Coordinates of C-alpha atoms in Angstrom, one line a residue:
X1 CA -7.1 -43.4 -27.7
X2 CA -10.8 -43.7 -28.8
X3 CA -12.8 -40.4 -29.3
X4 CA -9.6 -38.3 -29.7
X5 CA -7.4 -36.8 -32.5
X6 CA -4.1 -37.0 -33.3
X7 CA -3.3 -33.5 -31.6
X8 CA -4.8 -34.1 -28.4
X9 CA -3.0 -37.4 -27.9
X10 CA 0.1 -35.9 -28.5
X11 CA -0.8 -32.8 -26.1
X12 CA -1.8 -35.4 -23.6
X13 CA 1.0 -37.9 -24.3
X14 CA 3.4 -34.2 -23.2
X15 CA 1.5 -34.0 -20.3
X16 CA 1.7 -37.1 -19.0
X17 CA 5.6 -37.3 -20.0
X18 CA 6.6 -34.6 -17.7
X19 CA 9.8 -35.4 -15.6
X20 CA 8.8 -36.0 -11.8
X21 CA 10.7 -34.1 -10.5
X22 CA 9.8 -30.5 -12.4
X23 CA 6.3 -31.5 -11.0
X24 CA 8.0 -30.7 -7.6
X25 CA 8.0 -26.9 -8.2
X26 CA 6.0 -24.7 -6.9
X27 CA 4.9 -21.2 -8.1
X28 CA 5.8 -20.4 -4.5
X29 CA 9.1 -21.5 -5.1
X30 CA 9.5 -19.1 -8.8
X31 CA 8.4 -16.3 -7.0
X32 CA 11.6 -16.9 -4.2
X33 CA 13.8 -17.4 -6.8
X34 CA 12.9 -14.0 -8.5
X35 CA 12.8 -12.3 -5.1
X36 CA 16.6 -13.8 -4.4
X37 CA 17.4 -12.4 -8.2
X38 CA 16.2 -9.1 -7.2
X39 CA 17.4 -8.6 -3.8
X40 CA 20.8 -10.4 -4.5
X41 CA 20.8 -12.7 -1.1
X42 CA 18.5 -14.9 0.7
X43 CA 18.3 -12.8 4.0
X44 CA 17.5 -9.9 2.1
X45 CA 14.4 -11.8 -0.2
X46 CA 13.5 -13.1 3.5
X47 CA 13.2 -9.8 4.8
X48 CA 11.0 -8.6 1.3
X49 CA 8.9 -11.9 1.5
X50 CA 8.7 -11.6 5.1
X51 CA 9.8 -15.1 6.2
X52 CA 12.7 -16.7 8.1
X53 CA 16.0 -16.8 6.1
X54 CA 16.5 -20.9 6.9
X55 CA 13.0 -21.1 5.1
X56 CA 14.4 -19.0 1.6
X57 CA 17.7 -20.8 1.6
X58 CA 15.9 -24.3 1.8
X59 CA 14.0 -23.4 -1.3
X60 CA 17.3 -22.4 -2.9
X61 CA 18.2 -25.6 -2.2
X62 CA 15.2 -27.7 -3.5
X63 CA 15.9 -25.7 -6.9
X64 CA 19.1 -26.4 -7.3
X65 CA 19.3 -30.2 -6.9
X66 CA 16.1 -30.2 -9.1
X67 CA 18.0 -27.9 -12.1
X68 CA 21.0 -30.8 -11.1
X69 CA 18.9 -33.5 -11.6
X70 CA 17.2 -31.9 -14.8
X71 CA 19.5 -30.2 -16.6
X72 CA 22.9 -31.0 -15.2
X73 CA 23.4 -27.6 -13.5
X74 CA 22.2 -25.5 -10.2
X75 CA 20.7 -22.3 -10.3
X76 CA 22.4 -20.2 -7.9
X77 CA 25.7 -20.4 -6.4
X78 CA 27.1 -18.7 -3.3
X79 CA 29.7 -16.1 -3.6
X80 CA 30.5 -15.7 0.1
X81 CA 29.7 -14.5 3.1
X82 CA 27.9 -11.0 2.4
X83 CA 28.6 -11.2 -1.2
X84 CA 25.2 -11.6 -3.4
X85 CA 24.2 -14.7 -5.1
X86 CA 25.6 -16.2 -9.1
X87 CA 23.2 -17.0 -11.0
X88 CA 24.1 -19.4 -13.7
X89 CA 23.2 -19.3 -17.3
X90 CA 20.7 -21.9 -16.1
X91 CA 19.2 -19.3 -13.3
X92 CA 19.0 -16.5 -15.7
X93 CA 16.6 -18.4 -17.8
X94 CA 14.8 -19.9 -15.2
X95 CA 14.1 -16.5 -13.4
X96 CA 12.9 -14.6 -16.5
X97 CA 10.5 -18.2 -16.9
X98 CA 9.1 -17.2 -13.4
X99 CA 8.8 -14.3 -14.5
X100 CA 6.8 -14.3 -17.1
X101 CA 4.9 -17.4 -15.2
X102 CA 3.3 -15.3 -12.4
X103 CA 2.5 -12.5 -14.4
X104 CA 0.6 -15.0 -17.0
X105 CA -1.1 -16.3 -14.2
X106 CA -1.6 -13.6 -12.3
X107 CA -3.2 -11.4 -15.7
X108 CA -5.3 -14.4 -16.6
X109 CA -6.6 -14.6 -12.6
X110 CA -7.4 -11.1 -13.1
X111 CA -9.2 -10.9 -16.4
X112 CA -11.4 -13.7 -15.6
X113 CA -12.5 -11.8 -12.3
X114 CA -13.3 -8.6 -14.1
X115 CA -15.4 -10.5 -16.9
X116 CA -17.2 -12.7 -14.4
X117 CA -17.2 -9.3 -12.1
X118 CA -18.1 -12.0 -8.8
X119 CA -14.9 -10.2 -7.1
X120 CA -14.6 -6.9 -5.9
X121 CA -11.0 -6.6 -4.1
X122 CA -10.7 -3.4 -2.0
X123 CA -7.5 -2.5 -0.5
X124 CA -7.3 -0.5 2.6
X125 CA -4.9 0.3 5.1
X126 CA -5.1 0.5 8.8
X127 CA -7.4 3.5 9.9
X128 CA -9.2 3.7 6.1
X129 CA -10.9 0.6 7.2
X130 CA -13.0 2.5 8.6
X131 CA -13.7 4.0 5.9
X132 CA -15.0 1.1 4.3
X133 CA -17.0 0.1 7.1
X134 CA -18.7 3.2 7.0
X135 CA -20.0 2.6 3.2
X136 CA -20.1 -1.4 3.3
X137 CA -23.8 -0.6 4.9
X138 CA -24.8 1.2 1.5
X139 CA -22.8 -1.1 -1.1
X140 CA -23.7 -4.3 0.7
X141 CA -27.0 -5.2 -1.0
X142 CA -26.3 -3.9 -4.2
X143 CA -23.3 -7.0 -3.6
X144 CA -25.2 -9.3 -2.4
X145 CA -28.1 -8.8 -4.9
X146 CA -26.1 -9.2 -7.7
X147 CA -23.6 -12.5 -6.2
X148 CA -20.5 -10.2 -5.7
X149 CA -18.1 -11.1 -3.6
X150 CA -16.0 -8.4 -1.2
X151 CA -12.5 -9.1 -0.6
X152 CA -10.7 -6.9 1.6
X153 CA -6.5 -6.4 1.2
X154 CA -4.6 -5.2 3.9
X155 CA -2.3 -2.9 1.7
X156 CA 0.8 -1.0 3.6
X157 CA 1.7 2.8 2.3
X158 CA 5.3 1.3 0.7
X159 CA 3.2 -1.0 -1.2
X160 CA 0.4 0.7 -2.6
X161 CA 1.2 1.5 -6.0
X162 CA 3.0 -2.5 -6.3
X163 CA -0.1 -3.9 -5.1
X164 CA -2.0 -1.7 -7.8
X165 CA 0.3 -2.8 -10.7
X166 CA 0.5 -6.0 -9.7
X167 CA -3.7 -6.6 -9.4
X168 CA -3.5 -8.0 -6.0
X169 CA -6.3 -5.2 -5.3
X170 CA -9.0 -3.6 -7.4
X171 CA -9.7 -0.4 -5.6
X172 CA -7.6 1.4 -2.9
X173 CA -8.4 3.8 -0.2
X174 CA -5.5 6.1 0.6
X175 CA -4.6 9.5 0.7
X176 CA -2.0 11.6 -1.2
X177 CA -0.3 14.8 -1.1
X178 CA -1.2 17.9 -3.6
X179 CA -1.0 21.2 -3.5
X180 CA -4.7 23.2 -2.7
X181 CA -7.0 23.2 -6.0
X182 CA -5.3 20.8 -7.5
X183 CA -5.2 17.0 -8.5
X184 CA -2.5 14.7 -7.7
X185 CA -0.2 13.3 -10.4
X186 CA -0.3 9.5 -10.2
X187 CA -0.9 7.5 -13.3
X188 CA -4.5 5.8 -12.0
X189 CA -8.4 7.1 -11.7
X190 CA -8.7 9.2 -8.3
X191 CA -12.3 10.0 -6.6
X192 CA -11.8 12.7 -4.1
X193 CA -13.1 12.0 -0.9
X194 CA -11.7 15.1 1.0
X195 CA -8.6 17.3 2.1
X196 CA -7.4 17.9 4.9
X197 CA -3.9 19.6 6.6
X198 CA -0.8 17.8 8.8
X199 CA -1.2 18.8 12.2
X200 CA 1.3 18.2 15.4
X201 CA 0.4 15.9 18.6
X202 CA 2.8 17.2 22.0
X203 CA 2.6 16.0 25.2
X204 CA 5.2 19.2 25.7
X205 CA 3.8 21.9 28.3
X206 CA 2.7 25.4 27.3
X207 CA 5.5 26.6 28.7
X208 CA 7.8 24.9 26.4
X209 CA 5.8 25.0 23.1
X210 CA 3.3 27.7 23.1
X211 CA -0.6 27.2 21.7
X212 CA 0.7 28.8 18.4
X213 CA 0.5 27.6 14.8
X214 CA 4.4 26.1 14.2
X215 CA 6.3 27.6 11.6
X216 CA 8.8 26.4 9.1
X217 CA 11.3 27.4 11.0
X218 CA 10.2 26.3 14.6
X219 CA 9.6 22.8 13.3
X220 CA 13.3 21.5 13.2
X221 CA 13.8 22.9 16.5
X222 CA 11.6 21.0 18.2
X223 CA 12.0 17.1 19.2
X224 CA 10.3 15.0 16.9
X225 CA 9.1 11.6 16.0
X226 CA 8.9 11.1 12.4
X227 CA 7.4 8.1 10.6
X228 CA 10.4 6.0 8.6
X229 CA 8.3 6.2 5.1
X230 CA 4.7 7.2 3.7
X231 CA 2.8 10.3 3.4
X232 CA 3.6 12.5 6.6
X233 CA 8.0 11.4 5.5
X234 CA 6.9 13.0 1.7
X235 CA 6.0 15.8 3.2
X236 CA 8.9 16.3 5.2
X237 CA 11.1 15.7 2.3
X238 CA 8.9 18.5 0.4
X239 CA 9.8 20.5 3.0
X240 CA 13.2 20.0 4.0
X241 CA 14.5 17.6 1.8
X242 CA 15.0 13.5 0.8
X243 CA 18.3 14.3 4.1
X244 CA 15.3 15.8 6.3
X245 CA 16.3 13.5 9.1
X246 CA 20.2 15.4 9.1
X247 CA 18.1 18.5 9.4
X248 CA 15.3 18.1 11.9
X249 CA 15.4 17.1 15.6
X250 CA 14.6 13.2 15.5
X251 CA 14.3 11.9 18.8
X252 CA 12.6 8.8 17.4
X253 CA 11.8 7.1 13.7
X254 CA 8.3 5.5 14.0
X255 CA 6.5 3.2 12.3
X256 CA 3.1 3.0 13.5
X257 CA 0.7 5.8 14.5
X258 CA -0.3 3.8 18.1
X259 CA 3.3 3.2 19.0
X260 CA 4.3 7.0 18.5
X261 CA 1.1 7.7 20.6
X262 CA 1.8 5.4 23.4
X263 CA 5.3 6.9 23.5
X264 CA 4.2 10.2 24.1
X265 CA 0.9 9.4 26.3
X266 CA 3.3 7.2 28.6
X267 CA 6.2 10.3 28.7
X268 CA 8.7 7.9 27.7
X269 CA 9.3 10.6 25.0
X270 CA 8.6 14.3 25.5
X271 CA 7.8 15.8 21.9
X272 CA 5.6 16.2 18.7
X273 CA 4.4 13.7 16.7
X274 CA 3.8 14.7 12.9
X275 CA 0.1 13.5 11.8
X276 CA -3.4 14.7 10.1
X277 CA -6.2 16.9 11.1
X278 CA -8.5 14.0 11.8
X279 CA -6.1 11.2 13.8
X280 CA -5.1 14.1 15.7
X281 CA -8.7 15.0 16.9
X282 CA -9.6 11.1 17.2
X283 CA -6.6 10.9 19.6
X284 CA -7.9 13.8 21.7
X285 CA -11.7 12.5 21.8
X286 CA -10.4 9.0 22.9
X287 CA -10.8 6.6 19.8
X288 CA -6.9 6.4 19.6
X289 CA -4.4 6.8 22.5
X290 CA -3.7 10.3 23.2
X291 CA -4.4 11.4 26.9
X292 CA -3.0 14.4 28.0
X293 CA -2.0 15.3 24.4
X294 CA -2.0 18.5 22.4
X295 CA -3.0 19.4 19.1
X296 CA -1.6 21.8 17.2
X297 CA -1.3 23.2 13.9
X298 CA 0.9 24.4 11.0
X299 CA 1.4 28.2 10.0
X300 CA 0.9 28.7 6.5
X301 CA 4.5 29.7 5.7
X302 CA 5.9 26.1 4.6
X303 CA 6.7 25.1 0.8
X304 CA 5.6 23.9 -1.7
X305 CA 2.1 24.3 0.5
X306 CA 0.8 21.0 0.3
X307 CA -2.9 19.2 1.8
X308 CA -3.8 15.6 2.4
X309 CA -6.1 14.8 -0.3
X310 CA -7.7 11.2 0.3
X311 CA -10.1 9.5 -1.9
X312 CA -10.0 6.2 -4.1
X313 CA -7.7 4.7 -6.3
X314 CA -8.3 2.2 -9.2
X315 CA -6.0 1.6 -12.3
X316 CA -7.0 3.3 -15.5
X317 CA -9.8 3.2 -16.7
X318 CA -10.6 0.1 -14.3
X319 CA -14.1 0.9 -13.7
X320 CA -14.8 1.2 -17.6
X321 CA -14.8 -3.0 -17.2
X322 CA -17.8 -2.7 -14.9
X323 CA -21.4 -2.5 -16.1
X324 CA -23.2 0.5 -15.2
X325 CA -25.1 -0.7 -12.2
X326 CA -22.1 -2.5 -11.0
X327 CA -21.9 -1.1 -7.2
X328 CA -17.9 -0.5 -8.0
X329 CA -18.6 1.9 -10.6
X330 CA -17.4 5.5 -9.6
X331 CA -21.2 6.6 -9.2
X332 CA -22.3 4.4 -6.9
X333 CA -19.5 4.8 -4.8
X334 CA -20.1 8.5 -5.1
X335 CA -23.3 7.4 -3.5
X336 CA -22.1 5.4 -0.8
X337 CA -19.4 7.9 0.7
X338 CA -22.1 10.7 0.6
X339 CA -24.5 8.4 2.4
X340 CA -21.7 7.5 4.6
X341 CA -20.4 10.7 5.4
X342 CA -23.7 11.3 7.3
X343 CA -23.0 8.9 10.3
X344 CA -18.8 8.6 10.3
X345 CA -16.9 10.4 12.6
X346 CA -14.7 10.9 9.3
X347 CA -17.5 13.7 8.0
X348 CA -15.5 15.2 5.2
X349 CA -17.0 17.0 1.4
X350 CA -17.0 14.9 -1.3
X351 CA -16.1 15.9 -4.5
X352 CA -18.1 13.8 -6.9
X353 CA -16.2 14.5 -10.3
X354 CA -14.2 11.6 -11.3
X355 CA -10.5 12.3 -11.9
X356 CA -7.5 10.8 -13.7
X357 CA -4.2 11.4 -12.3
X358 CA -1.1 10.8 -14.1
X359 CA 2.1 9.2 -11.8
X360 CA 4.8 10.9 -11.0
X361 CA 7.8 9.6 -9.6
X362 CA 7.1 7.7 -5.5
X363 CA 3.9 8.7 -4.5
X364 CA 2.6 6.6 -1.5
X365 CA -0.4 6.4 0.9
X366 CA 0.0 8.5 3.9
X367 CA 0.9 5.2 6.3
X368 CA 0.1 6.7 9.7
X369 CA -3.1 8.4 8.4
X370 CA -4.1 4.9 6.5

């Protein structure tokens, strides 16, 4: 070939000799196959990848006449009904390749946006959008000024720290527990925004439950809906322990802060709902459901004694990658929550002093609050 050299006819040559039919995969298609590794059947990686089982199983399919056709074997092999997937020798190597695959690509994705630095990812959750929206108005033409383009992730509490590790996101918005005075220990950079205390939401009467702070005690007397995982479910097993749900009166698991709401504002359910300071008093001035609510607070006798500390999250030393007059640089956003905090109902302190927490075991975004 004219204008070429040996090597790049022969890289070119391997290109162009690849077998049809491994041309036919898709990353999509790794990723299942790693998710069906992982979670040992395909209703199980349909439930993690949030899709219908028929649509996993006819990708386990594809895969496996296209190892037959390729290498004279399939990939995975059914055990039975209820019994988890074989993987042949074949599907061991493959899923390791797919692997590696997505995290190559996914790292090189990510490397490239934090040297161009066109791409600001921020990952909030469903009442920290707010948030954003209240500091968007003071980042926004230090964005547009310099060609940066926002992304916004919808990231769930059981996901945070995934999402994190994996790059989907740059910079999160959630909210952790700690005890007063102190930092949370989570291996990423942390930028308190502010603190604040769990509080109860009733739709009991004051004849049953008393305008009185609820005590350690009290609380597993009284009927409760309790979310199914996140921040308020930590605290709980702080309390009580990881069997809190054997110990406490559950009258309902929930798994969003609006349907827990509607079940007490529509008396479908008479009892407390576990939440924070602030939803609590949005809910009684009208920007969530909670007519004919209650709030009420904790006494101080519960341990370990534990706040709500929210504030953002980046990996390590993330924002080190950004020039100094990058808007994503902890400073600035310093900046925008303190200009912020002057016009959102969410009016908390800010503590300006940049912070490195260090993980420790499953810390997760408070999923009601966020």
């Amino acid at each position: 070939m004219p204008g070429t050299d040996t090597g790049a006819t022969e890289t070119l040559t391997a290109l162009l000799g690849c077998p049809p039919h491994l041309l036919d995969l898709s990353l999509d298609q790794l990723r299942t196959l790693a998710v069906v590794h992982a979670t040992g059947t395909a209703q199980r990686a349909a439930r993690a990848l949030g899709r219908e089982q028929s649509s996993v199983q006819k990708q386990l399919d594809h895969l496996n006449k296209t190892a037959t056709r390729l290498v004279g074997e399939a990939l995975v092999v059914k055990q039975g009904r209820g019994k988890d997937f074989l993987f042949t020798t074949t599907g061991e190597e493959l899923v390791a390749l797919a692997h590696s695959t997505l995290s190559d690509w996914n790292n090189s994705l990510h490397h490239s946006r934090r040297r161009l630095g066109s791409t600001v990812t921020f990952g909030t959750t469903e009442f920290t959008v707010q948030f954003l929206g209240a500091i968007w108005p003071t980042l926004r033409h230090d964005f547009e000024a310099r060609g940066i383009h926002l992304t916004i992730e919808h990231v769930r509490t059981r996901d945070l720290w995934r999402t994190l590790d994996s790059k989907k996101v740059d910079i999160v918005c959630g909210s952790l527990a700690a005890p007063p005075n102190q930092t949370p220990t989570h291996d990423y950079d942390f930028l308190e925004w502010h603190r604040e205390h769990v509080a109860i939401l009733t739709n009991l009467t004051t004849r049953e439950l008393p305008d009185t702070p609820i005590t350690a005690t009290q609380l597993p007397t009284l009927p409760l809906l309790t979310p199914t995982a996140g921040l308020l479910a930590d605290f709980l097993t702080h309390w009580y322990g990881p069997d809190h749900h054997s110990t406490l009166n559950v009258i309902a698991t929930i798994d969003s802060l609006n349907y827990g709401l509607n079940l007490l504002t529509t008396h479908l359910l008479h009892g407390c709902l576990l939440t924070t300071d602030r939803v609590a008093d949005a809910a009684l001035d009208g920007r969530l459901p909670g007519q004919g609510l209650r709030k009420l607070t904790l006494a101080n006798d519960y341990h370990p004694h534990l706040e709500i500390v929210t504030g953002i999250l980046t990996r390590k030393h993330e924002r080190d990658h950004y020039t100094p007059d990058h808007p994503a640089r902890a400073e600035n956003y310093v900046r925008a929550v303190q200009e912020a905090c002057r016009y959102s109902w969410m009016t908390p302190p800010i503590r300006s002093s940049r912070r490195t927490v260090r993980r420790s075991g499953r810390g997760q975004l408070g999923r009601w609050l966020c």
